[in-house]
Amino acid sequence: MSNRVCEVLGIKYPIIQGPMSWLTNAELVAAVSNAGGLGILGPNAGQTELTKDPVETAERMRREIRKVRELTNKPFGVTLIGSNGEFSSIFTLKILDVVIEEKVPIVLINSFGKEGNYGVEKGLLEPCKEHGIKMVVRSLQPSIADAKKCQEQGASVYVATGFDEGGTMPGVAIGTFSILPMIRDAIDMPLAIAGGICDIRTTRAAFALGAEAVFCGTLFLAVKESPCADNVKDLIVKSTAEDLVMFRAPFDYYRSLPTAICPTLIENDNNLPTEEAKQANGKAMGGVGGMRLGMLLGDLEHGYVSVGNGVSLIHEIKSVKEVIDDLMADFK
Ligand SMILES: Cc1cc2nc3c(=O)[nH]c(=O)nc-3n(C[C@H](O)[C@H](O)[C@H](O)COP(=O)(O)O)c2cc1C
């Protein structure tokens, strides 16, 4: 059973794996695409050390793209991080050059979505259109105005994100099953939903509310093909949403399973004014390096473990194929 998202992206099942910094490498992405979904390479895909050189960053992505191609001939995507101004960073523009050169068919664009900055910025929109690259757009701050702008710009799929998600959370606390029908009523274009979708019940609920695809991150952390550290996978399997702590951090909020740095993050949140709390926590979390430490290397003393509320629904470490077969049972 196909639908508009499957048709536009050329995939078998309406399930998209969300990019996760450090944690969505070629093996995971290819496994998702081979199982019938859309795999997406995220920032620092396949890496263990950060480089601050934009050319090296892009060349690393080129190697990872080629690795995906050795493992699958199915469609896959690469993430382009938008900006909160008109033009993207030099890192994103270098990766875009590689995406064009390597003829990657799909990009996931993170737009910022805040007032005055809706939709995809020109610097990404025009080259993608010119080269026929399909744009899946997920705004860090989904809103009716942002969704309408993406529709007008000709994006292929809009991803609405609920406050239940893992990773960098939206600044407006609208839960997944509240934001989905709100955005559905605002746009006619293909719509995916992110935030807490981790089993067949949440998948069915998403489709009942008008989603045409599910967009999942947390679900793909504790799978066999994930590069996540084994102790983190074990922690995910035995945790529920009740275990999560939440605090302000760049850009707005973050959640983590309790690690040794969490009391400091909560204390900053409780005691400092908003902007100071975000800055202090951004520093204490070690920026993007913090996710590498906590989740890729499994250092629960110095890092954090970002997951969404759907963590309650993950009870064992399965293969990507098993997970996708479970969620997509109604589409067979
Ligand atoms: C550990 C982690 C890292 C993430 N890193 C990124 C990222 O680098 N870029 C991005 O666009 N989204 C990132 N996300 C968000 C996911 O792509 C996806 O939108 C989100 O996980 C969906 O919600 P769920 O976790 O409830 O499934 C991250 C999510 C997690 C859990």
Coordinates of C-alpha atoms and ligand atoms in Angstrom, one line a residue:
M1 CA 0.0 0.0 0.0
S2 CA 1.6 3.1 -1.2
N3 CA 0.9 6.8 -0.5
R4 CA 2.1 10.2 -1.6
V5 CA 5.2 10.2 0.7
C6 CA 6.3 6.8 -0.7
E7 CA 5.7 8.0 -4.3
V8 CA 7.5 11.2 -4.0
L9 CA 10.5 9.7 -2.2
G10 CA 10.5 6.4 -4.1
I11 CA 10.3 4.3 -0.9
K12 CA 8.2 1.2 -0.1
Y13 CA 7.0 2.1 3.4
P14 CA 6.1 5.6 4.8
I15 CA 8.7 5.6 7.5
I16 CA 11.7 8.0 7.6
Q17 CA 14.7 7.7 9.9
G18 CA 15.5 11.1 11.4
P19 CA 19.1 12.1 11.3
M20 CA 20.9 12.0 14.6
S21 CA 24.3 13.7 15.1
W22 CA 27.1 11.0 15.4
L23 CA 24.5 8.2 15.5
T24 CA 23.2 7.8 11.9
N25 CA 26.1 6.3 9.9
A26 CA 26.1 4.5 6.6
E27 CA 25.3 1.1 8.1
L28 CA 22.2 2.3 9.8
V29 CA 21.0 4.4 6.9
A30 CA 21.5 1.6 4.4
A31 CA 19.7 -0.8 6.7
V32 CA 16.7 1.5 6.9
S33 CA 16.6 2.1 3.2
N34 CA 17.0 -1.7 2.5
A35 CA 14.1 -2.4 4.9
G36 CA 11.8 -0.1 2.7
G37 CA 12.1 3.2 4.6
L38 CA 14.1 6.3 4.0
G39 CA 17.5 6.4 5.8
I40 CA 19.1 9.8 6.3
L41 CA 22.8 10.5 7.0
G42 CA 23.0 13.0 9.9
P43 CA 25.8 15.4 11.0
N44 CA 29.1 13.7 11.8
A45 CA 27.8 10.4 10.2
G46 CA 30.3 7.6 10.7
Q47 CA 32.8 9.8 12.6
T48 CA 34.3 9.4 16.1
E49 CA 36.2 12.8 16.2
L50 CA 35.0 16.3 15.4
T51 CA 36.7 18.3 12.7
K52 CA 36.4 22.1 12.5
D53 CA 37.4 22.2 8.9
P54 CA 34.4 22.6 6.5
V55 CA 36.1 20.9 3.6
E56 CA 37.1 17.9 5.7
T57 CA 33.6 17.8 7.1
A58 CA 32.2 17.6 3.6
E59 CA 34.7 15.1 2.4
R60 CA 33.9 12.8 5.3
M61 CA 30.2 13.0 4.3
R62 CA 31.2 12.1 0.7
R63 CA 33.0 9.0 2.0
E64 CA 29.9 8.1 4.1
I65 CA 27.6 8.7 1.0
R66 CA 29.7 6.3 -1.0
K67 CA 29.6 3.7 1.8
V68 CA 25.8 3.9 1.8
R69 CA 25.9 3.2 -2.0
E70 CA 28.0 0.1 -1.4
L71 CA 25.3 -1.2 1.0
T72 CA 22.1 -0.3 -0.8
N73 CA 20.8 0.8 -4.2
K74 CA 17.6 2.3 -2.5
P75 CA 17.0 6.0 -2.1
F76 CA 18.5 7.7 1.0
G77 CA 19.1 11.3 2.2
V78 CA 21.6 13.6 3.7
T79 CA 21.0 16.4 6.2
L80 CA 21.5 20.0 5.5
I81 CA 21.4 22.2 8.5
G82 CA 19.6 25.5 7.8
S83 CA 20.5 28.8 9.4
N84 CA 18.6 31.3 11.5
G85 CA 19.5 33.9 9.0
E86 CA 19.2 33.9 5.2
F87 CA 22.2 31.8 4.3
S88 CA 23.6 28.6 5.7
S89 CA 26.9 28.0 7.3
I90 CA 30.0 27.2 5.2
F91 CA 29.7 23.7 6.6
T92 CA 26.3 23.2 5.1
L93 CA 27.2 24.8 1.8
K94 CA 30.2 22.5 1.4
I95 CA 28.0 19.4 2.2
L96 CA 25.5 20.7 -0.4
D97 CA 28.2 20.8 -3.1
V98 CA 29.0 17.1 -2.2
V99 CA 25.3 16.2 -2.3
I100 CA 25.0 17.6 -5.8
E101 CA 28.3 16.1 -7.0
E102 CA 27.3 12.6 -5.6
K103 CA 23.8 12.9 -7.0
V104 CA 22.1 12.2 -3.7
P105 CA 18.4 12.2 -4.5
I106 CA 16.9 13.6 -1.2
V107 CA 18.0 16.1 1.5
L108 CA 16.5 16.7 4.9
I109 CA 16.6 20.4 5.5
N110 CA 16.4 21.7 9.1
S111 CA 14.7 25.0 8.8
F112 CA 14.6 27.2 11.9
G113 CA 11.0 28.1 11.6
K114 CA 11.0 31.1 14.0
E115 CA 9.1 34.3 13.2
G116 CA 10.7 36.2 10.3
N117 CA 12.5 33.1 9.2
Y118 CA 10.0 30.6 7.9
G119 CA 10.6 28.0 5.3
V120 CA 13.8 27.1 3.5
E121 CA 16.4 29.8 2.9
K122 CA 17.3 30.8 -0.6
G123 CA 20.9 29.5 -0.4
L124 CA 19.5 25.9 -0.1
L125 CA 16.2 26.2 -1.9
E126 CA 17.5 27.4 -5.3
P127 CA 20.3 24.8 -5.7
C128 CA 18.0 21.9 -4.6
K129 CA 15.4 23.0 -7.1
E130 CA 17.9 23.5 -9.9
H131 CA 19.3 19.9 -9.4
G132 CA 16.0 18.2 -8.8
I133 CA 16.8 17.2 -5.3
K134 CA 13.8 16.4 -3.2
M135 CA 13.4 18.4 0.0
V136 CA 12.1 16.9 3.2
V137 CA 11.8 19.9 5.6
R138 CA 11.8 19.5 9.3
S139 CA 11.6 22.8 11.2
L140 CA 13.1 23.0 14.7
Q141 CA 10.1 25.2 15.4
P142 CA 7.2 23.9 13.4
S143 CA 4.3 26.3 13.0
I144 CA 1.4 26.9 10.6
A145 CA 3.2 29.8 9.0
D146 CA 6.3 27.7 8.5
A147 CA 4.4 24.8 7.0
K148 CA 2.6 27.1 4.6
K149 CA 5.8 28.7 3.5
C150 CA 7.4 25.2 2.8
Q151 CA 4.4 24.2 0.8
E152 CA 4.6 27.4 -1.2
Q153 CA 8.3 26.8 -1.8
G154 CA 7.6 23.4 -3.3
A155 CA 9.1 21.1 -0.6
S156 CA 8.3 17.4 -1.1
V157 CA 7.4 16.5 2.5
Y158 CA 6.9 18.7 5.6
V159 CA 7.7 17.1 8.9
A160 CA 5.8 18.4 11.9
T161 CA 7.6 17.8 15.2
G162 CA 5.9 17.4 18.5
F163 CA 7.3 18.3 21.9
D164 CA 7.6 14.6 22.7
E165 CA 10.7 14.2 20.4
G166 CA 14.3 13.4 21.3
G167 CA 17.2 15.7 20.4
T168 CA 16.8 19.5 20.2
M169 CA 13.2 20.1 21.1
P170 CA 10.9 22.9 19.8
G171 CA 10.5 26.0 21.9
V172 CA 6.7 25.8 21.9
A173 CA 5.4 22.9 24.0
I174 CA 2.8 21.4 21.6
G175 CA 2.6 17.6 21.9
T176 CA 2.9 15.3 18.9
F177 CA -0.8 14.5 18.7
S178 CA -1.8 18.2 19.1
I179 CA 0.5 19.6 16.5
L180 CA -0.2 16.9 13.9
P181 CA -3.9 17.7 13.2
M182 CA -3.2 21.5 13.5
I183 CA -0.6 21.3 10.7
R184 CA -2.7 18.8 8.7
D185 CA -5.5 21.4 8.6
A186 CA -3.1 24.1 7.4
I187 CA -1.4 22.4 4.4
D188 CA -2.3 20.0 1.6
M189 CA 1.2 18.8 0.8
P190 CA 2.6 15.4 2.0
L191 CA 3.0 15.5 5.8
A192 CA 5.2 13.4 8.2
I193 CA 5.1 13.5 12.0
A194 CA 8.0 13.2 14.4
G195 CA 8.0 12.9 18.2
G196 CA 7.4 9.8 20.2
I197 CA 6.5 7.4 17.4
C198 CA 8.1 4.1 18.5
D199 CA 5.5 1.3 18.0
I200 CA 2.5 0.3 15.9
R201 CA 0.0 2.0 18.2
T202 CA 1.6 5.4 17.9
T203 CA 2.0 4.8 14.1
R204 CA -1.7 4.0 13.8
A205 CA -2.6 7.1 15.8
A206 CA -0.4 9.3 13.6
F207 CA -2.1 8.0 10.4
A208 CA -5.5 8.4 12.0
L209 CA -4.7 12.1 12.6
G210 CA -3.6 12.7 9.0
A211 CA 0.1 11.9 8.9
E212 CA 1.3 10.3 5.7
A213 CA 4.6 9.1 7.1
V214 CA 6.2 8.7 10.5
F215 CA 9.6 10.2 11.2
C216 CA 11.5 8.5 13.9
G217 CA 14.8 9.1 15.8
T218 CA 14.7 7.5 19.2
L219 CA 13.3 4.2 17.6
F220 CA 16.6 3.8 15.7
L221 CA 19.0 4.3 18.6
A222 CA 18.6 0.9 20.3
V223 CA 18.7 -1.2 17.1
K224 CA 21.4 -3.8 16.2
E225 CA 22.8 -1.6 13.3
S226 CA 23.0 1.6 15.4
P227 CA 26.5 2.9 16.4
C228 CA 25.1 3.9 19.8
A229 CA 27.2 2.5 22.7
D230 CA 26.0 -0.8 24.1
N231 CA 25.5 0.5 27.6
V232 CA 23.3 3.3 26.1
K233 CA 21.2 0.8 24.2
D234 CA 20.7 -1.2 27.4
L235 CA 19.7 1.9 29.3
I236 CA 17.2 2.8 26.6
V237 CA 15.6 -0.6 26.7
K238 CA 15.1 -0.5 30.5
S239 CA 13.9 3.2 30.7
T240 CA 10.6 4.9 30.4
A241 CA 9.6 8.5 29.9
E242 CA 9.3 8.8 33.6
D243 CA 13.1 8.6 33.9
L244 CA 13.7 11.5 31.6
V245 CA 14.8 14.9 32.9
M246 CA 14.2 18.1 30.9
F247 CA 16.1 21.4 31.0
R248 CA 16.6 24.5 28.9
A249 CA 19.5 24.3 26.5
P250 CA 20.3 25.6 23.0
F251 CA 18.1 26.1 21.0
D252 CA 15.3 25.7 23.6
Y253 CA 14.9 22.5 25.5
Y254 CA 16.6 19.1 25.8
R255 CA 15.7 15.9 27.6
S256 CA 18.2 13.3 28.9
L257 CA 18.1 10.0 30.6
P258 CA 19.8 10.7 34.0
T259 CA 23.6 10.8 33.7
A260 CA 26.1 12.3 36.1
I261 CA 26.0 15.8 34.6
C262 CA 22.2 16.0 34.7
P263 CA 21.9 17.5 38.3
T264 CA 24.1 20.4 37.1
L265 CA 21.9 20.9 34.0
I266 CA 18.8 20.9 36.2
E267 CA 20.3 23.3 38.7
N268 CA 21.3 25.8 35.9
D269 CA 17.7 25.5 34.6
N270 CA 16.2 26.2 38.0
N271 CA 18.5 29.0 39.1
L272 CA 19.4 31.0 36.0
P273 CA 17.5 33.4 33.7
T274 CA 16.5 31.7 30.4
E275 CA 19.3 32.8 28.1
E276 CA 22.0 32.3 30.8
A277 CA 20.6 28.8 31.6
K278 CA 20.7 27.9 27.9
Q279 CA 24.3 29.1 27.5
A280 CA 25.5 27.5 30.7
N281 CA 23.9 24.2 29.8
G282 CA 25.1 24.3 26.2
K283 CA 28.6 24.6 27.7
A284 CA 28.1 21.9 30.3
M285 CA 26.7 19.5 27.5
G286 CA 29.9 20.1 25.4
G287 CA 28.0 21.2 22.3
V288 CA 27.6 18.5 19.6
G289 CA 30.6 16.8 21.3
G290 CA 28.4 16.0 24.3
M291 CA 26.2 13.7 22.3
R292 CA 29.3 11.9 21.0
L293 CA 30.6 11.4 24.5
G294 CA 27.3 10.2 26.1
M295 CA 25.8 8.3 23.3
L296 CA 28.5 7.1 20.8
L297 CA 31.1 6.5 23.4
G298 CA 28.8 5.6 26.3
D299 CA 30.4 7.9 28.8
L300 CA 27.6 8.4 31.3
E301 CA 29.8 10.4 33.7
H302 CA 30.5 13.3 31.3
G303 CA 27.9 13.1 28.5
Y304 CA 24.1 13.0 28.2
V305 CA 21.6 10.6 26.6
S306 CA 19.0 12.4 24.5
V307 CA 15.9 10.4 23.7
G308 CA 12.2 11.2 23.3
N309 CA 9.1 10.2 25.3
G310 CA 8.7 7.2 23.0
V311 CA 11.6 5.5 25.0
S312 CA 8.8 3.8 27.1
L313 CA 7.9 1.7 24.0
I314 CA 11.3 0.2 23.3
H315 CA 11.7 -3.1 25.2
E316 CA 14.4 -5.0 23.2
I317 CA 17.2 -4.5 20.8
K318 CA 15.9 -5.6 17.4
S319 CA 17.3 -5.3 13.9
V320 CA 16.2 -2.3 11.7
K321 CA 14.2 -4.7 9.5
E322 CA 12.3 -6.1 12.5
V323 CA 11.5 -2.6 13.8
I324 CA 10.3 -1.4 10.4
D325 CA 8.2 -4.5 9.8
D326 CA 6.5 -4.0 13.2
L327 CA 5.6 -0.4 12.6
M328 CA 4.6 -0.9 9.0
A329 CA 2.5 -4.0 9.5
D330 CA -0.6 -2.2 8.1
F331 CA 1.2 -1.2 4.9
K332 CA 2.1 -4.8 3.8
Ligands
LIG1 C1 20.1 11.6 19.9 C2 19.4 12.4 18.9 C3 20.2 13.2 18.1 C4 19.5 14.0 17.1 N1 20.3 14.8 16.2 C5 19.7 15.5 15.2 C6 20.4 16.2 14.3 O1 21.6 16.2 14.3 N2 19.7 16.8 13.3 C7 18.4 16.8 13.2 O2 17.8 17.3 12.2 N3 17.6 16.1 14.1 C8 18.2 15.4 15.1 N4 17.5 14.7 16.0 C9 16.0 14.7 15.8 C10 15.6 13.4 15.0 O3 16.0 13.6 13.6 C11 14.1 13.3 15.0 O4 13.5 14.4 14.5 C12 13.5 13.0 16.4 O5 14.4 12.1 17.0 C13 12.1 12.5 16.3 O6 11.6 12.3 17.5 P1 11.7 10.9 18.3 O7 13.1 10.9 18.9 O8 10.7 11.0 19.4 O9 11.5 9.8 17.3 C14 18.1 14.0 17.0 C15 17.4 13.2 17.8 C16 18.0 12.4 18.8 C17 17.2 11.5 19.7

